[in-house]
Short mmCIF file of C-alpha atoms in Angstrom, two decimals:
data_model
loop_
_atom_site.label_atom_id
_atom_site.label_comp_id
_atom_site.label_asym_id
_atom_site.label_seq_id
_atom_site.Cartn_x
_atom_site.Cartn_y
_atom_site.Cartn_z
CA UNK A 1 0.00 0.00 0.00
CA UNK A 2 1.53 3.32 -1.09
CA UNK A 3 0.50 6.59 0.55
CA UNK A 4 2.05 8.67 -2.23
CA UNK A 5 2.81 11.83 -0.30
CA UNK A 6 6.44 13.00 -0.32
CA UNK A 7 8.04 12.79 3.11
CA UNK A 8 8.71 16.53 2.97
CA UNK A 9 4.98 17.21 2.59
CA UNK A 10 4.19 15.01 5.58
CA UNK A 11 6.70 16.99 7.63
CA UNK A 12 5.17 20.30 6.52
CA UNK A 13 1.69 19.05 7.40
CA UNK A 14 2.77 18.10 10.93
CA UNK A 15 4.80 21.27 11.47
CA UNK A 16 2.03 23.61 10.32
CA UNK A 17 -0.49 21.94 12.62
CA UNK A 18 1.87 22.16 15.59
CA UNK A 19 2.74 25.81 14.94
CA UNK A 20 -0.64 27.20 13.89
CA UNK A 21 -3.08 24.86 15.62
CA UNK A 22 -6.17 23.11 14.34
CA UNK A 23 -7.95 26.27 13.16
CA UNK A 24 -5.22 27.09 10.63
CA UNK A 25 -3.72 23.66 9.98
CA UNK A 26 -5.00 23.80 6.39
CA UNK A 27 -2.39 26.48 5.62
CA UNK A 28 -0.30 23.45 4.65
CA UNK A 29 -2.48 23.15 1.54
CA UNK A 30 -0.85 26.23 0.00
CA UNK A 31 2.42 26.50 1.93
CA UNK A 32 5.01 27.13 0.75
CA UNK A 33 4.83 29.23 -2.37
CA UNK A 34 1.22 29.19 -3.58
CA UNK A 35 -0.78 32.42 -3.69
CA UNK A 36 -4.28 32.61 -5.13
CA UNK A 37 -6.29 35.65 -6.13
CA UNK A 38 -9.80 34.26 -6.22
CA UNK A 39 -11.97 34.78 -9.28
CA UNK A 40 -15.14 36.85 -9.13
CA UNK A 41 -18.38 36.34 -11.05
CA UNK A 42 -17.11 38.48 -13.94
CA UNK A 43 -13.33 38.43 -13.58
CA UNK A 44 -10.71 35.69 -13.58
CA UNK A 45 -8.41 35.25 -10.62
CA UNK A 46 -4.73 34.35 -10.65
CA UNK A 47 -2.49 31.49 -9.53
CA UNK A 48 1.00 32.50 -8.45
CA UNK A 49 3.70 30.09 -7.37
CA UNK A 50 6.89 31.38 -5.79
CA UNK A 51 6.14 34.83 -7.20
CA UNK A 52 5.47 33.67 -10.77
CA UNK A 53 2.09 33.88 -12.51
CA UNK A 54 1.43 30.28 -13.56
CA UNK A 55 -2.29 30.13 -14.28
CA UNK A 56 -5.73 31.63 -13.86
CA UNK A 57 -8.81 30.77 -11.85
CA UNK A 58 -12.27 31.09 -13.34
CA UNK A 59 -15.80 30.70 -12.02
CA UNK A 60 -17.62 27.35 -12.44
CA UNK A 61 -20.40 28.97 -14.46
CA UNK A 62 -18.14 30.86 -16.88
CA UNK A 63 -15.80 27.89 -17.30
CA UNK A 64 -18.30 25.89 -19.35
CA UNK A 65 -19.08 26.97 -22.90
CA UNK A 66 -22.72 25.98 -22.48
CA UNK A 67 -24.95 24.65 -19.74
CA UNK A 68 -25.00 20.81 -19.78
CA UNK A 69 -28.36 19.10 -20.19
CA UNK A 70 -27.10 16.08 -18.25
CA UNK A 71 -24.06 15.47 -16.08
CA UNK A 72 -22.50 12.03 -15.61
CA UNK A 73 -20.09 11.95 -12.65
CA UNK A 74 -17.63 9.15 -13.40
CA UNK A 75 -15.50 7.69 -10.63
CA UNK A 76 -13.00 4.85 -10.67
CA UNK A 77 -14.73 2.18 -8.60
CA UNK A 78 -14.47 -1.43 -9.80
CA UNK A 79 -18.01 -1.27 -11.24
CA UNK A 80 -16.76 0.97 -14.06
CA UNK A 81 -15.54 -2.23 -15.72
CA UNK A 82 -19.20 -3.34 -15.94
CA UNK A 83 -20.27 -0.19 -17.77
CA UNK A 84 -20.26 0.61 -21.47
CA UNK A 85 -19.58 4.34 -21.45
CA UNK A 86 -19.40 4.49 -25.23
CA UNK A 87 -23.17 4.92 -24.90
CA UNK A 88 -22.68 8.11 -22.90
CA UNK A 89 -22.40 11.57 -24.35
CA UNK A 90 -18.76 12.22 -23.52
CA UNK A 91 -19.32 15.95 -23.29
CA UNK A 92 -21.58 15.33 -20.29
CA UNK A 93 -18.95 13.36 -18.34
CA UNK A 94 -17.25 14.85 -15.29
CA UNK A 95 -14.24 12.57 -14.73
CA UNK A 96 -12.91 12.06 -11.21
CA UNK A 97 -9.30 11.07 -10.49
CA UNK A 98 -8.55 7.69 -12.06
CA UNK A 99 -11.48 7.95 -14.47
CA UNK A 100 -8.94 9.90 -16.53
CA UNK A 101 -7.94 6.48 -17.85
CA UNK A 102 -11.12 6.64 -19.94
CA UNK A 103 -9.74 9.60 -21.89
CA UNK A 104 -9.49 9.63 -24.86
CA UNK A 105 -10.25 6.03 -25.86
CA UNK A 106 -13.74 5.91 -24.30
CA UNK A 107 -14.52 9.55 -23.53
CA UNK A 108 -12.92 11.79 -26.13
CA UNK A 109 -14.03 15.17 -24.81
CA UNK A 110 -15.11 15.25 -21.16
CA UNK A 111 -17.20 18.04 -19.68
CA UNK A 112 -14.57 18.57 -16.98
CA UNK A 113 -12.03 16.86 -14.72
CA UNK A 114 -12.09 16.97 -10.91
CA UNK A 115 -9.17 16.14 -8.60
CA UNK A 116 -9.30 16.90 -4.87
CA UNK A 117 -6.62 14.76 -3.22
CA UNK A 118 -3.01 15.76 -3.85
CA UNK A 119 -1.88 12.15 -3.35
CA UNK A 120 -3.44 11.32 -6.71
CA UNK A 121 -1.28 13.99 -8.35
CA UNK A 122 1.92 12.69 -6.76
CA UNK A 123 1.15 9.13 -7.83
CA UNK A 124 -0.37 9.73 -11.25
CA UNK A 125 1.01 12.98 -12.63
CA UNK A 126 1.81 11.30 -15.96
CA UNK A 127 -1.91 10.62 -16.25
CA UNK A 128 -2.82 14.17 -15.18
CA UNK A 129 -0.56 15.53 -17.93
CA UNK A 130 -2.81 13.85 -20.50
CA UNK A 131 -5.64 16.28 -19.71
CA UNK A 132 -5.90 18.34 -22.91
CA UNK A 133 -5.40 22.08 -23.08
CA UNK A 134 -8.70 23.90 -22.72
CA UNK A 135 -10.31 21.18 -20.60
CA UNK A 136 -12.06 22.57 -17.52
CA UNK A 137 -10.30 21.36 -14.36
CA UNK A 138 -11.88 21.47 -10.90
CA UNK A 139 -8.92 21.38 -8.51
CA UNK A 140 -8.46 21.80 -4.77
CA UNK A 141 -5.89 24.16 -3.26
CA UNK A 142 -3.52 21.32 -2.34
CA UNK A 143 -3.81 19.79 -5.81
CA UNK A 144 -2.91 23.11 -7.45
CA UNK A 145 0.12 23.43 -5.16
CA UNK A 146 1.22 19.84 -5.85
CA UNK A 147 0.96 20.42 -9.61
CA UNK A 148 3.04 23.58 -9.23
CA UNK A 149 5.71 21.59 -7.40
CA UNK A 150 5.86 19.07 -10.25
CA UNK A 151 5.33 21.30 -13.32
CA UNK A 152 4.08 24.84 -12.83
CA UNK A 153 3.72 25.35 -16.61
CA UNK A 154 0.92 22.75 -16.79
CA UNK A 155 -1.72 25.15 -15.46
CA UNK A 156 -1.30 27.81 -18.14
CA UNK A 157 -3.46 26.35 -20.89
CA UNK A 158 -6.33 25.03 -18.79
CA UNK A 159 -9.28 26.85 -17.17
CA UNK A 160 -8.98 26.11 -13.45
CA UNK A 161 -12.00 26.18 -11.14
CA UNK A 162 -11.12 26.13 -7.45
CA UNK A 163 -12.56 23.47 -5.17
CA UNK A 164 -12.41 25.53 -1.99
CA UNK A 165 -13.32 23.75 1.24
CA UNK A 166 -16.01 25.88 2.87
CA UNK A 167 -15.09 24.51 6.31
CA UNK A 168 -11.37 25.19 5.78
CA UNK A 169 -11.22 27.89 3.08
CA UNK A 170 -8.17 29.30 1.38
CA UNK A 171 -6.64 32.16 3.38
CA UNK A 172 -9.23 31.99 6.17
CA UNK A 173 -9.31 30.21 9.53
CA UNK A 174 -11.38 27.07 9.92
CA UNK A 175 -15.11 27.82 10.25
CA UNK A 176 -17.17 26.27 13.00
CA UNK A 177 -20.79 25.23 12.63
CA UNK A 178 -22.13 28.53 13.97
CA UNK A 179 -20.15 30.46 11.35
CA UNK A 180 -21.30 28.13 8.58
CA UNK A 181 -24.95 28.63 9.50
CA UNK A 182 -24.56 32.36 8.87
CA UNK A 183 -23.63 31.78 5.21
CA UNK A 184 -26.65 32.23 2.95
CA UNK A 185 -25.53 29.58 0.45
CA UNK A 186 -24.96 26.84 3.03
CA UNK A 187 -27.39 24.02 3.85
CA UNK A 188 -26.56 22.02 6.98
CA UNK A 189 -27.98 19.00 8.75
CA UNK A 190 -29.33 19.59 12.24
CA UNK A 191 -26.08 18.43 13.86
CA UNK A 192 -23.94 20.37 11.37
CA UNK A 193 -22.03 17.29 10.24
CA UNK A 194 -23.50 17.15 6.72
CA UNK A 195 -23.57 20.12 4.39
CA UNK A 196 -24.29 21.30 0.88
CA UNK A 197 -23.18 24.47 -0.88
CA UNK A 198 -25.69 26.15 -3.18
CA UNK A 199 -22.83 28.32 -4.47
CA UNK A 200 -19.75 26.18 -5.25
CA UNK A 201 -18.01 29.35 -6.40
CA UNK A 202 -18.00 30.47 -2.74
CA UNK A 203 -17.02 27.09 -1.32
CA UNK A 204 -17.72 23.36 -1.30
CA UNK A 205 -18.42 20.83 1.43
CA UNK A 206 -15.81 18.07 1.25
CA UNK A 207 -16.56 14.69 2.75
CA UNK A 208 -13.81 12.23 1.86
CA UNK A 209 -14.63 11.71 -1.82
CA UNK A 210 -14.32 14.14 -4.70
CA UNK A 211 -17.71 12.82 -5.87
CA UNK A 212 -19.33 14.90 -3.11
CA UNK A 213 -17.67 18.08 -4.36
CA UNK A 214 -18.38 17.27 -8.01
CA UNK A 215 -22.06 16.74 -7.23
CA UNK A 216 -22.36 20.23 -5.73
CA UNK A 217 -20.90 21.75 -8.89
CA UNK A 218 -23.22 19.60 -11.00
CA UNK A 219 -26.34 20.79 -9.16
CA UNK A 220 -25.23 24.42 -9.64
CA UNK A 221 -25.09 23.81 -13.41
CA UNK A 222 -28.83 22.97 -13.29
CA UNK A 223 -28.91 19.97 -15.66
CA UNK A 224 -31.98 17.81 -16.13
CA UNK A 225 -30.25 14.85 -14.53
CA UNK A 226 -27.08 13.86 -12.68
CA UNK A 227 -25.80 10.30 -12.88
CA UNK A 228 -23.15 8.48 -10.82
CA UNK A 229 -20.93 5.90 -12.54
CA UNK A 230 -18.25 4.03 -10.60
CA UNK A 231 -19.17 5.70 -7.31
CA UNK A 232 -19.22 2.37 -5.49
CA UNK A 233 -18.17 3.31 -1.92
CA UNK A 234 -19.07 -0.17 -0.65
CA UNK A 235 -15.91 -1.79 -2.04
CA UNK A 236 -13.28 0.95 -1.83
CA UNK A 237 -10.80 -1.46 -0.22
CA UNK A 238 -10.65 -3.32 -3.55
CA UNK A 239 -8.42 -2.14 -6.43
CA UNK A 240 -9.88 0.57 -8.62
CA UNK A 241 -10.96 -0.63 -12.05
CA UNK A 242 -7.59 0.38 -13.57
CA UNK A 243 -5.38 -0.98 -10.74
CA UNK A 244 -3.89 -4.44 -10.36
CA UNK A 245 -1.71 -5.21 -7.32
CA UNK A 246 -0.12 -1.81 -6.63
CA UNK A 247 -3.17 -0.35 -4.95
CA UNK A 248 -3.16 3.26 -3.79
CA UNK A 249 -4.46 4.22 -0.37
CA UNK A 250 -8.10 5.30 -0.17
CA UNK A 251 -9.84 6.82 2.84
CA UNK A 252 -13.28 6.12 1.40
CA UNK A 253 -13.96 3.02 3.53
CA UNK A 254 -13.51 4.98 6.77
CA UNK A 255 -15.52 7.90 5.41
CA UNK A 256 -18.28 5.87 3.74
CA UNK A 257 -21.16 6.98 5.99
CA UNK A 258 -20.15 10.64 5.75
CA UNK A 259 -19.89 10.43 1.96
CA UNK A 260 -23.24 8.70 1.57
CA UNK A 261 -24.94 11.16 3.93
CA UNK A 262 -23.65 14.09 1.86
CA UNK A 263 -24.82 12.51 -1.40
CA UNK A 264 -28.25 11.81 0.09
CA UNK A 265 -28.53 15.50 1.01
CA UNK A 266 -27.36 16.43 -2.50
CA UNK A 267 -30.07 14.27 -4.04
CA UNK A 268 -32.74 15.86 -1.87
CA UNK A 269 -31.63 19.42 -2.69
CA UNK A 270 -31.31 18.61 -6.40
CA UNK A 271 -34.91 17.37 -6.38
CA UNK A 272 -36.03 20.81 -5.18
CA UNK A 273 -34.85 22.14 -8.56
CA UNK A 274 -36.37 19.28 -10.53
CA UNK A 275 -33.00 17.59 -11.10
CA UNK A 276 -33.09 13.79 -11.19
CA UNK A 277 -30.13 12.04 -9.52
CA UNK A 278 -29.52 8.41 -10.51
CA UNK A 279 -26.98 5.71 -9.69
CA UNK A 280 -25.48 3.52 -12.42
CA UNK A 281 -23.47 1.17 -10.17
CA UNK A 282 -25.18 -2.10 -9.20
CA UNK A 283 -22.83 -2.53 -6.22
CA UNK A 284 -22.84 1.02 -4.91
CA UNK A 285 -23.64 1.79 -1.28
CA UNK A 286 -26.11 4.29 -2.76
CA UNK A 287 -28.42 1.49 -3.93
CA UNK A 288 -29.75 0.94 -0.42
CA UNK A 289 -30.08 4.65 0.30
CA UNK A 290 -32.94 5.44 -2.04
CA UNK A 291 -30.90 5.92 -5.22
CA UNK A 292 -31.71 2.51 -6.66
CA UNK A 293 -29.88 1.26 -9.75
CA UNK A 294 -30.24 2.42 -13.35
CA UNK A 295 -28.80 -0.08 -15.86
CA UNK A 296 -28.57 2.36 -18.78
CA UNK A 297 -24.81 1.82 -19.17
CA UNK A 298 -24.62 -1.85 -18.13
CA UNK A 299 -22.57 -4.00 -20.50
CA UNK A 300 -24.47 -6.74 -22.27
CA UNK A 301 -23.80 -10.14 -20.72
#
C-alpha cells in the first residue's frame, strides 16, 4: 500500500499543525509558495507560485461553454468495468481522479475533470498531464500546489476552477458550525455534520470523496439529470478498475457513511430544482439509500 505523499509534505503538514493549531492547519495546503487571487463572477483570478504567474482561476459557471443538459459523474470504482460508457455523451462526463484512464479512448471530450486529493497527483502525474489544453479542471488548493511543485507550466493552458473547502477555506481560519450557519448559500444538517453548498463558487463541502464536491458543482449547473458511474463506496478497499496489485491508499472506507450522507442530502436538494439524480453502479452503497440502480450503461452479458 503506497501513501504517495512525499516525506517533505508530511513533515510540513505536521509542522504547520503544531505551529498554527487546528484552526489554521489547512495552511499546509498552499504552503510554501502558492498564492491565489480568487476569481469573481465576472473576472478571472490568478495562480502564483513562488512569485510567478502560472495560471488563472475562473468561475464554475463561466468555465463551461454551455450549460450541460445532463451530467455524468464518473469515478473509478471497480463497477466501471461493468459499464459501457461508449453509450454516454462524452461531453456530459465529469471525470474524477482515475477515471482519466477513460480519456481519450472511451470519452474523447469530457465536460470537466475533478481532482481533490493531492496524493493522486503525486502518484499519477503522468496521467494528469494527459488532460488536454482547454479542458475545464476542478482542482483543490492542495492539488494546485502539488501540480506547481511538479510542473508549474501545466496550469497555463487550462481553465482552473477552485474546489475551496467551505469549512477550511483558502486564506481563512477554519469555520465552526455557527459560522457556517450564517452563510446564505450553506445548507446544513441539524447536527452540522452534513452540508451542501448552493454556491460552489464560494465554497464546497468536502466529505472524503471528490464525488461529493463534483455533485455540488453539478447541481449548480442545473442539468436535467445527474448520474453516478463508478461511485461504489461499498468496495473501496478493492483495487480501482484500472489498478492491479499496486493499490493506492483510499480513505473512502472509513468515510463511507459521511460520503453517503452528503450525497443523500445532495439528491434531496437537487430534487427541489427538478434535477433527477440516478446511480449507475449495481454494487454502490447508494443502492440501499434510495438511489436505486439504473442499468442504462450496463454492459451486455
